[in-house]
Amino acid sequence: MSIRWLHKKILMVWTKVAEKGAIQAGKGEEFDVDGKKIAIFNKDGLHALDAMCAHQNNSIACGEIIGDIVECPYHSWHYNIKTGDLQDYLKGIKQQTYKVEVRDDGIYIDI
């Protein structure tokens, strides 16, 4: 076991955000985790990223999902739900993504 591996494991803080099954297939939900708004999308697995659009700070959690892309419902900016990358308008804009785990007692994210 390397020190780098051990250091990564110590820094991981898994937080329960919802019960299993709380996020409908093909939909997203917003959660407040330690004062940070996180969107979790249920499309081919669960994917978590910052919920607030870089454009005007509106939530993308209720946006329409087409493939791996969620459309901000306010001004139509498009983000990849797996990578956080903005797909249009500006280059280099990326939402922070988070690891998600489904456990026996609920849905957890690593924040």
PDB file of N, CA, C and O in Angstrom, residues 14-25 27 29 31 33 38-42 45-48 98-110:
ATOM      1  N   TRP A  14     -17.548  10.475   1.962  1.00  0.00           N
ATOM      2  CA  TRP A  14     -18.787  10.054   1.331  1.00  0.00           C
ATOM      3  C   TRP A  14     -19.959  10.558   2.159  1.00  0.00           C
ATOM      4  O   TRP A  14     -20.004  10.357   3.370  1.00  0.00           O
ATOM      5  N   THR A  15     -20.902  11.221   1.491  1.00  0.00           N
ATOM      6  CA  THR A  15     -22.059  11.815   2.155  1.00  0.00           C
ATOM      7  C   THR A  15     -23.332  11.237   1.553  1.00  0.00           C
ATOM      8  O   THR A  15     -23.508  11.256   0.324  1.00  0.00           O
ATOM      9  N   LYS A  16     -24.215  10.758   2.415  1.00  0.00           N
ATOM     10  CA  LYS A  16     -25.497  10.253   1.934  1.00  0.00           C
ATOM     11  C   LYS A  16     -26.367  11.443   1.536  1.00  0.00           C
ATOM     12  O   LYS A  16     -26.530  12.393   2.301  1.00  0.00           O
ATOM     13  N   VAL A  17     -26.923  11.378   0.314  1.00  0.00           N
ATOM     14  CA  VAL A  17     -27.755  12.479  -0.164  1.00  0.00           C
ATOM     15  C   VAL A  17     -29.211  12.077  -0.385  1.00  0.00           C
ATOM     16  O   VAL A  17     -30.079  12.932  -0.430  1.00  0.00           O
ATOM     17  N   ALA A  18     -29.465  10.773  -0.559  1.00  0.00           N
ATOM     18  CA  ALA A  18     -30.844  10.350  -0.845  1.00  0.00           C
ATOM     19  C   ALA A  18     -31.001   8.859  -0.599  1.00  0.00           C
ATOM     20  O   ALA A  18     -30.019   8.134  -0.471  1.00  0.00           O
ATOM     21  N   GLU A  19     -32.235   8.437  -0.543  1.00  0.00           N
ATOM     22  CA  GLU A  19     -32.544   7.015  -0.455  1.00  0.00           C
ATOM     23  C   GLU A  19     -32.406   6.381  -1.837  1.00  0.00           C
ATOM     24  O   GLU A  19     -32.544   7.070  -2.862  1.00  0.00           O
ATOM     25  N   LYS A  20     -32.143   5.089  -1.868  1.00  0.00           N
ATOM     26  CA  LYS A  20     -32.092   4.373  -3.141  1.00  0.00           C
ATOM     27  C   LYS A  20     -33.410   4.573  -3.881  1.00  0.00           C
ATOM     28  O   LYS A  20     -34.467   4.557  -3.284  1.00  0.00           O
ATOM     29  N   GLY A  21     -33.322   4.769  -5.177  1.00  0.00           N
ATOM     30  CA  GLY A  21     -34.523   4.926  -5.985  1.00  0.00           C
ATOM     31  C   GLY A  21     -35.136   6.313  -5.954  1.00  0.00           C
ATOM     32  O   GLY A  21     -36.183   6.532  -6.558  1.00  0.00           O
ATOM     33  N   ALA A  22     -34.502   7.264  -5.279  1.00  0.00           N
ATOM     34  CA  ALA A  22     -35.074   8.603  -5.137  1.00  0.00           C
ATOM     35  C   ALA A  22     -34.991   9.432  -6.415  1.00  0.00           C
ATOM     36  O   ALA A  22     -35.733  10.396  -6.577  1.00  0.00           O
ATOM     37  N   ILE A  23     -34.098   9.063  -7.327  1.00  0.00           N
ATOM     38  CA  ILE A  23     -33.929   9.831  -8.557  1.00  0.00           C
ATOM     39  C   ILE A  23     -34.454   8.978  -9.721  1.00  0.00           C
ATOM     40  O   ILE A  23     -33.920   7.921 -10.023  1.00  0.00           O
ATOM     41  N   GLN A  24     -35.514   9.445 -10.346  1.00  0.00           N
ATOM     42  CA  GLN A  24     -36.147   8.701 -11.441  1.00  0.00           C
ATOM     43  C   GLN A  24     -35.193   8.556 -12.618  1.00  0.00           C
ATOM     44  O   GLN A  24     -34.390   9.451 -12.894  1.00  0.00           O
ATOM     45  N   ALA A  25     -35.312   7.444 -13.335  1.00  0.00           N
ATOM     46  CA  ALA A  25     -34.511   7.226 -14.538  1.00  0.00           C
ATOM     47  C   ALA A  25     -34.767   8.348 -15.542  1.00  0.00           C
ATOM     48  O   ALA A  25     -35.908   8.759 -15.748  1.00  0.00           O
ATOM     49  N   LYS A  27     -33.895  11.452 -15.209  1.00  0.00           N
ATOM     50  CA  LYS A  27     -34.139  12.724 -14.524  1.00  0.00           C
ATOM     51  C   LYS A  27     -32.945  13.115 -13.657  1.00  0.00           C
ATOM     52  O   LYS A  27     -32.054  12.318 -13.399  1.00  0.00           O
ATOM     53  N   GLU A  29     -31.891  15.467  -9.939  1.00  0.00           N
ATOM     54  CA  GLU A  29     -32.358  16.069  -8.688  1.00  0.00           C
ATOM     55  C   GLU A  29     -31.222  16.907  -8.117  1.00  0.00           C
ATOM     56  O   GLU A  29     -30.048  16.577  -8.297  1.00  0.00           O
ATOM     57  N   PHE A  31     -29.325  18.518  -4.729  1.00  0.00           N
ATOM     58  CA  PHE A  31     -29.114  18.285  -3.308  1.00  0.00           C
ATOM     59  C   PHE A  31     -28.166  19.336  -2.757  1.00  0.00           C
ATOM     60  O   PHE A  31     -27.240  19.754  -3.449  1.00  0.00           O
ATOM     61  N   VAL A  33     -25.311  19.803  -0.262  1.00  0.00           N
ATOM     62  CA  VAL A  33     -24.347  18.997   0.476  1.00  0.00           C
ATOM     63  C   VAL A  33     -23.300  19.925   1.056  1.00  0.00           C
ATOM     64  O   VAL A  33     -22.512  20.528   0.318  1.00  0.00           O
ATOM     65  N   ILE A  38     -25.478  20.316  -5.541  1.00  0.00           N
ATOM     66  CA  ILE A  38     -25.013  19.228  -6.402  1.00  0.00           C
ATOM     67  C   ILE A  38     -26.205  18.653  -7.156  1.00  0.00           C
ATOM     68  O   ILE A  38     -27.254  18.398  -6.559  1.00  0.00           O
ATOM     69  N   ALA A  39     -26.049  18.456  -8.461  1.00  0.00           N
ATOM     70  CA  ALA A  39     -27.072  17.798  -9.274  1.00  0.00           C
ATOM     71  C   ALA A  39     -26.650  16.351  -9.491  1.00  0.00           C
ATOM     72  O   ALA A  39     -25.496  16.080  -9.813  1.00  0.00           O
ATOM     73  N   ILE A  40     -27.580  15.438  -9.288  1.00  0.00           N
ATOM     74  CA  ILE A  40     -27.325  14.035  -9.583  1.00  0.00           C
ATOM     75  C   ILE A  40     -28.332  13.599 -10.648  1.00  0.00           C
ATOM     76  O   ILE A  40     -29.538  13.792 -10.485  1.00  0.00           O
ATOM     77  N   PHE A  41     -27.791  13.065 -11.733  1.00  0.00           N
ATOM     78  CA  PHE A  41     -28.602  12.624 -12.865  1.00  0.00           C
ATOM     79  C   PHE A  41     -28.607  11.105 -12.936  1.00  0.00           C
ATOM     80  O   PHE A  41     -27.585  10.465 -12.739  1.00  0.00           O
ATOM     81  N   ASN A  42     -29.782  10.541 -13.239  1.00  0.00           N
ATOM     82  CA  ASN A  42     -29.938   9.100 -13.376  1.00  0.00           C
ATOM     83  C   ASN A  42     -30.124   8.775 -14.858  1.00  0.00           C
ATOM     84  O   ASN A  42     -31.232   8.729 -15.369  1.00  0.00           O
ATOM     85  N   GLY A  45     -26.756   5.018 -15.220  1.00  0.00           N
ATOM     86  CA  GLY A  45     -26.030   5.130 -13.959  1.00  0.00           C
ATOM     87  C   GLY A  45     -26.251   6.512 -13.363  1.00  0.00           C
ATOM     88  O   GLY A  45     -26.939   7.345 -13.950  1.00  0.00           O
ATOM     89  N   LEU A  46     -25.690   6.731 -12.199  1.00  0.00           N
ATOM     90  CA  LEU A  46     -25.826   8.027 -11.527  1.00  0.00           C
ATOM     91  C   LEU A  46     -24.572   8.861 -11.752  1.00  0.00           C
ATOM     92  O   LEU A  46     -23.457   8.357 -11.651  1.00  0.00           O
ATOM     93  N   HIS A  47     -24.785  10.152 -12.037  1.00  0.00           N
ATOM     94  CA  HIS A  47     -23.692  11.078 -12.329  1.00  0.00           C
ATOM     95  C   HIS A  47     -23.947  12.372 -11.558  1.00  0.00           C
ATOM     96  O   HIS A  47     -25.044  12.923 -11.634  1.00  0.00           O
ATOM     97  N   ALA A  48     -22.922  12.844 -10.843  1.00  0.00           N
ATOM     98  CA  ALA A  48     -23.069  14.044 -10.019  1.00  0.00           C
ATOM     99  C   ALA A  48     -22.118  15.138 -10.484  1.00  0.00           C
ATOM    100  O   ALA A  48     -20.955  14.880 -10.809  1.00  0.00           O
ATOM    101  N   TYR A  98     -18.429  14.597  -9.346  1.00  0.00           N
ATOM    102  CA  TYR A  98     -18.246  13.879  -8.085  1.00  0.00           C
ATOM    103  C   TYR A  98     -18.569  12.407  -8.297  1.00  0.00           C
ATOM    104  O   TYR A  98     -19.466  12.072  -9.061  1.00  0.00           O
ATOM    105  N   LYS A  99     -17.865  11.551  -7.591  1.00  0.00           N
ATOM    106  CA  LYS A  99     -18.147  10.115  -7.644  1.00  0.00           C
ATOM    107  C   LYS A  99     -19.441   9.837  -6.892  1.00  0.00           C
ATOM    108  O   LYS A  99     -19.719  10.464  -5.878  1.00  0.00           O
ATOM    109  N   VAL A 100     -20.203   8.876  -7.407  1.00  0.00           N
ATOM    110  CA  VAL A 100     -21.485   8.496  -6.807  1.00  0.00           C
ATOM    111  C   VAL A 100     -21.457   6.996  -6.535  1.00  0.00           C
ATOM    112  O   VAL A 100     -20.974   6.221  -7.357  1.00  0.00           O
ATOM    113  N   GLU A 101     -21.984   6.598  -5.390  1.00  0.00           N
ATOM    114  CA  GLU A 101     -22.142   5.182  -5.051  1.00  0.00           C
ATOM    115  C   GLU A 101     -23.555   4.932  -4.564  1.00  0.00           C
ATOM    116  O   GLU A 101     -24.092   5.725  -3.793  1.00  0.00           O
ATOM    117  N   VAL A 102     -24.121   3.826  -5.022  1.00  0.00           N
ATOM    118  CA  VAL A 102     -25.399   3.372  -4.485  1.00  0.00           C
ATOM    119  C   VAL A 102     -25.067   2.258  -3.502  1.00  0.00           C
ATOM    120  O   VAL A 102     -24.437   1.268  -3.860  1.00  0.00           O
ATOM    121  N   ARG A 103     -25.478   2.449  -2.257  1.00  0.00           N
ATOM    122  CA  ARG A 103     -25.244   1.456  -1.212  1.00  0.00           C
ATOM    123  C   ARG A 103     -26.588   0.911  -0.742  1.00  0.00           C
ATOM    124  O   ARG A 103     -27.642   1.420  -1.136  1.00  0.00           O
ATOM    125  N   ASP A 104     -26.547  -0.095   0.119  1.00  0.00           N
ATOM    126  CA  ASP A 104     -27.786  -0.692   0.624  1.00  0.00           C
ATOM    127  C   ASP A 104     -28.714   0.333   1.265  1.00  0.00           C
ATOM    128  O   ASP A 104     -29.928   0.215   1.166  1.00  0.00           O
ATOM    129  N   ASP A 105     -28.128   1.345   1.916  1.00  0.00           N
ATOM    130  CA  ASP A 105     -28.955   2.304   2.646  1.00  0.00           C
ATOM    131  C   ASP A 105     -29.130   3.643   1.941  1.00  0.00           C
ATOM    132  O   ASP A 105     -29.681   4.572   2.507  1.00  0.00           O
ATOM    133  N   GLY A 106     -28.681   3.791   0.678  1.00  0.00           N
ATOM    134  CA  GLY A 106     -28.920   5.040  -0.008  1.00  0.00           C
ATOM    135  C   GLY A 106     -27.908   5.399  -1.075  1.00  0.00           C
ATOM    136  O   GLY A 106     -27.049   4.591  -1.444  1.00  0.00           O
ATOM    137  N   ILE A 107     -28.011   6.642  -1.558  1.00  0.00           N
ATOM    138  CA  ILE A 107     -27.118   7.189  -2.569  1.00  0.00           C
ATOM    139  C   ILE A 107     -26.116   8.111  -1.880  1.00  0.00           C
ATOM    140  O   ILE A 107     -26.510   8.984  -1.115  1.00  0.00           O
ATOM    141  N   TYR A 108     -24.833   7.899  -2.186  1.00  0.00           N
ATOM    142  CA  TYR A 108     -23.752   8.667  -1.568  1.00  0.00           C
ATOM    143  C   TYR A 108     -22.924   9.348  -2.652  1.00  0.00           C
ATOM    144  O   TYR A 108     -22.757   8.807  -3.749  1.00  0.00           O
ATOM    145  N   ILE A 109     -22.376  10.542  -2.334  1.00  0.00           N
ATOM    146  CA  ILE A 109     -21.395  11.161  -3.215  1.00  0.00           C
ATOM    147  C   ILE A 109     -20.134  11.449  -2.418  1.00  0.00           C
ATOM    148  O   ILE A 109     -20.166  11.638  -1.205  1.00  0.00           O
ATOM    149  N   ASP A 110     -19.032  11.469  -3.136  1.00  0.00           N
ATOM    150  CA  ASP A 110     -17.729  11.777  -2.567  1.00  0.00           C
ATOM    151  C   ASP A 110     -17.462  13.261  -2.771  1.00  0.00           C
ATOM    152  O   ASP A 110     -17.259  13.715  -3.881  1.00  0.00           O
TER     153      ASP A 110
END
